[in-house]
Amino acid sequence: MSKALTCYARDISETIPDIHLPDLERVTLGRGPLTKIRDHKLSREQISLVANYEDYSIRLEVVGGNPSEARGFLLRNGEVTYLKHKESFKLLPHSYKFMCLFTPAPPESDEPGQG
């Protein structure tokens, strides 16, 4: 079985550099220097991401006070979902959209909309 070598959260608007998500390490995104976002509606720690290179998944947990969005669903503080390669999330509903990208990409049958 293949395994990803790296994973990134890519800002769809391309104003924020790719954010590296190390294998099985927690990365917290929110308002601050990593994202360069200054919007006070966004918590400094809004979401927690943990990439799993073995199964090409990303665990997303909302840790901030305001809701976030993943695959079109609203998530509130403490709620968890899992994302796959090329699936997206928003730090706030309708704002700050990112796409999850693994390199190399998973086998086609593992990608959203396939198999």
Short mmCIF file of C-alpha atoms in Angstrom, two decimals:
data_model
loop_
_atom_site.label_atom_id
_atom_site.label_comp_id
_atom_site.label_asym_id
_atom_site.label_seq_id
_atom_site.Cartn_x
_atom_site.Cartn_y
_atom_site.Cartn_z
CA MET A 1 0.00 0.00 0.00
CA SER A 2 1.31 3.45 -0.87
CA LYS A 3 1.81 6.19 1.68
CA ALA A 4 1.85 9.97 1.34
CA LEU A 5 5.19 11.73 1.70
CA THR A 6 3.74 15.09 2.67
CA CYS A 7 0.47 16.94 3.24
CA TYR A 8 -0.58 20.58 2.96
CA ALA A 9 -3.57 22.79 3.65
CA ARG A 10 -3.72 25.08 0.60
CA ASP A 11 -5.53 28.43 0.73
CA ILE A 12 -7.94 28.54 -2.23
CA SER A 13 -7.45 32.30 -2.68
CA GLU A 14 -3.67 31.74 -2.81
CA THR A 15 -2.98 34.65 -0.45
CA ILE A 16 -1.68 32.41 2.34
CA PRO A 17 1.33 30.11 1.75
CA ASP A 18 0.70 26.36 1.92
CA ILE A 19 0.59 25.11 5.51
CA HIS A 20 2.54 21.90 6.03
CA LEU A 21 0.74 19.20 8.03
CA PRO A 22 3.33 16.72 9.38
CA ASP A 23 2.33 13.08 9.76
CA LEU A 24 0.37 12.46 12.98
CA GLU A 25 1.23 15.89 14.44
CA ARG A 26 -1.38 18.40 15.56
CA VAL A 27 -1.39 21.73 13.72
CA THR A 28 -3.70 24.48 14.94
CA LEU A 29 -4.97 27.12 12.52
CA GLY A 30 -6.62 30.42 13.36
CA ARG A 31 -5.92 34.13 13.48
CA GLY A 32 -2.19 34.79 13.70
CA PRO A 33 1.23 34.63 12.05
CA LEU A 34 0.88 31.16 10.48
CA THR A 35 -2.20 32.13 8.43
CA LYS A 36 -1.58 35.90 8.45
CA ILE A 37 -5.32 36.35 9.10
CA ARG A 38 -6.30 39.32 11.30
CA ASP A 39 -10.09 38.83 11.35
CA HIS A 40 -11.22 39.07 14.99
CA LYS A 41 -14.22 36.79 14.30
CA LEU A 42 -11.64 34.03 13.98
CA SER A 43 -10.16 32.56 17.16
CA ARG A 44 -6.38 32.40 17.46
CA GLU A 45 -6.92 28.66 17.73
CA GLN A 46 -9.90 27.87 15.50
CA ILE A 47 -9.30 24.35 14.20
CA SER A 48 -6.94 21.51 14.95
CA LEU A 49 -5.69 19.32 12.08
CA VAL A 50 -3.90 15.96 12.27
CA ALA A 51 -2.80 14.39 8.98
CA ASN A 52 -2.44 10.62 8.65
CA TYR A 53 -0.10 9.82 5.74
CA GLU A 54 -0.87 6.10 5.93
CA ASP A 55 -4.58 6.38 5.10
CA TYR A 56 -4.55 9.81 3.40
CA SER A 57 -6.92 11.38 5.91
CA ILE A 58 -6.97 14.54 8.00
CA ARG A 59 -8.75 14.76 11.34
CA LEU A 60 -10.31 18.20 11.77
CA GLU A 61 -11.61 19.37 15.14
CA VAL A 62 -13.14 22.78 15.82
CA VAL A 63 -11.50 24.24 18.92
CA GLY A 64 -12.53 27.89 18.54
CA GLY A 65 -15.67 29.65 19.72
CA ASN A 66 -17.15 30.23 16.27
CA PRO A 67 -18.24 27.48 13.86
CA SER A 68 -16.13 26.26 10.96
CA GLU A 69 -17.18 24.41 7.81
CA ALA A 70 -15.98 21.16 6.24
CA ARG A 71 -17.31 19.64 3.00
CA GLY A 72 -20.27 22.04 3.22
CA PHE A 73 -21.29 21.07 6.78
CA LEU A 74 -21.21 23.46 9.73
CA LEU A 75 -19.11 22.26 12.68
CA ARG A 76 -19.14 23.75 16.17
CA ASN A 77 -16.65 23.67 19.02
CA GLY A 78 -15.66 20.11 19.92
CA GLU A 79 -17.04 18.55 16.74
CA VAL A 80 -14.75 16.36 14.64
CA THR A 81 -14.76 15.27 11.00
CA TYR A 82 -12.32 13.58 8.65
CA LEU A 83 -11.18 14.95 5.31
CA LYS A 84 -9.53 13.26 2.34
CA HIS A 85 -7.28 14.44 -0.48
CA LYS A 86 -8.79 17.44 -2.32
CA GLU A 87 -11.59 17.94 0.20
CA SER A 88 -12.00 21.43 1.62
CA PHE A 89 -12.72 23.24 4.85
CA LYS A 90 -13.36 26.85 5.85
CA LEU A 91 -12.04 28.40 9.04
CA LEU A 92 -15.30 30.38 9.30
CA PRO A 93 -18.51 29.73 7.36
CA HIS A 94 -18.08 31.35 3.93
CA SER A 95 -14.51 32.53 4.71
CA TYR A 96 -10.91 31.33 4.55
CA LYS A 97 -11.30 28.21 2.43
CA PHE A 98 -8.50 25.63 2.31
CA MET A 99 -8.05 22.40 0.37
CA CYS A 100 -6.28 19.32 1.76
CA LEU A 101 -3.55 17.98 -0.52
CA PHE A 102 -1.39 14.88 -0.14
CA THR A 103 1.76 14.21 -2.17
CA PRO A 104 1.82 11.86 -3.88
CA ALA A 105 -1.93 11.78 -4.36
CA PRO A 106 -3.70 8.65 -3.11
CA PRO A 107 -4.59 5.86 -5.53
CA GLU A 108 -7.58 6.99 -7.63
CA SER A 109 -10.06 4.74 -5.84
CA ASP A 110 -9.37 6.67 -2.59
CA GLU A 111 -10.09 10.13 -4.01
CA PRO A 112 -13.48 11.82 -3.40
CA GLY A 113 -16.03 10.93 -6.06
CA GLN A 114 -14.09 7.85 -7.17
CA GLY A 115 -14.66 4.12 -6.71
#
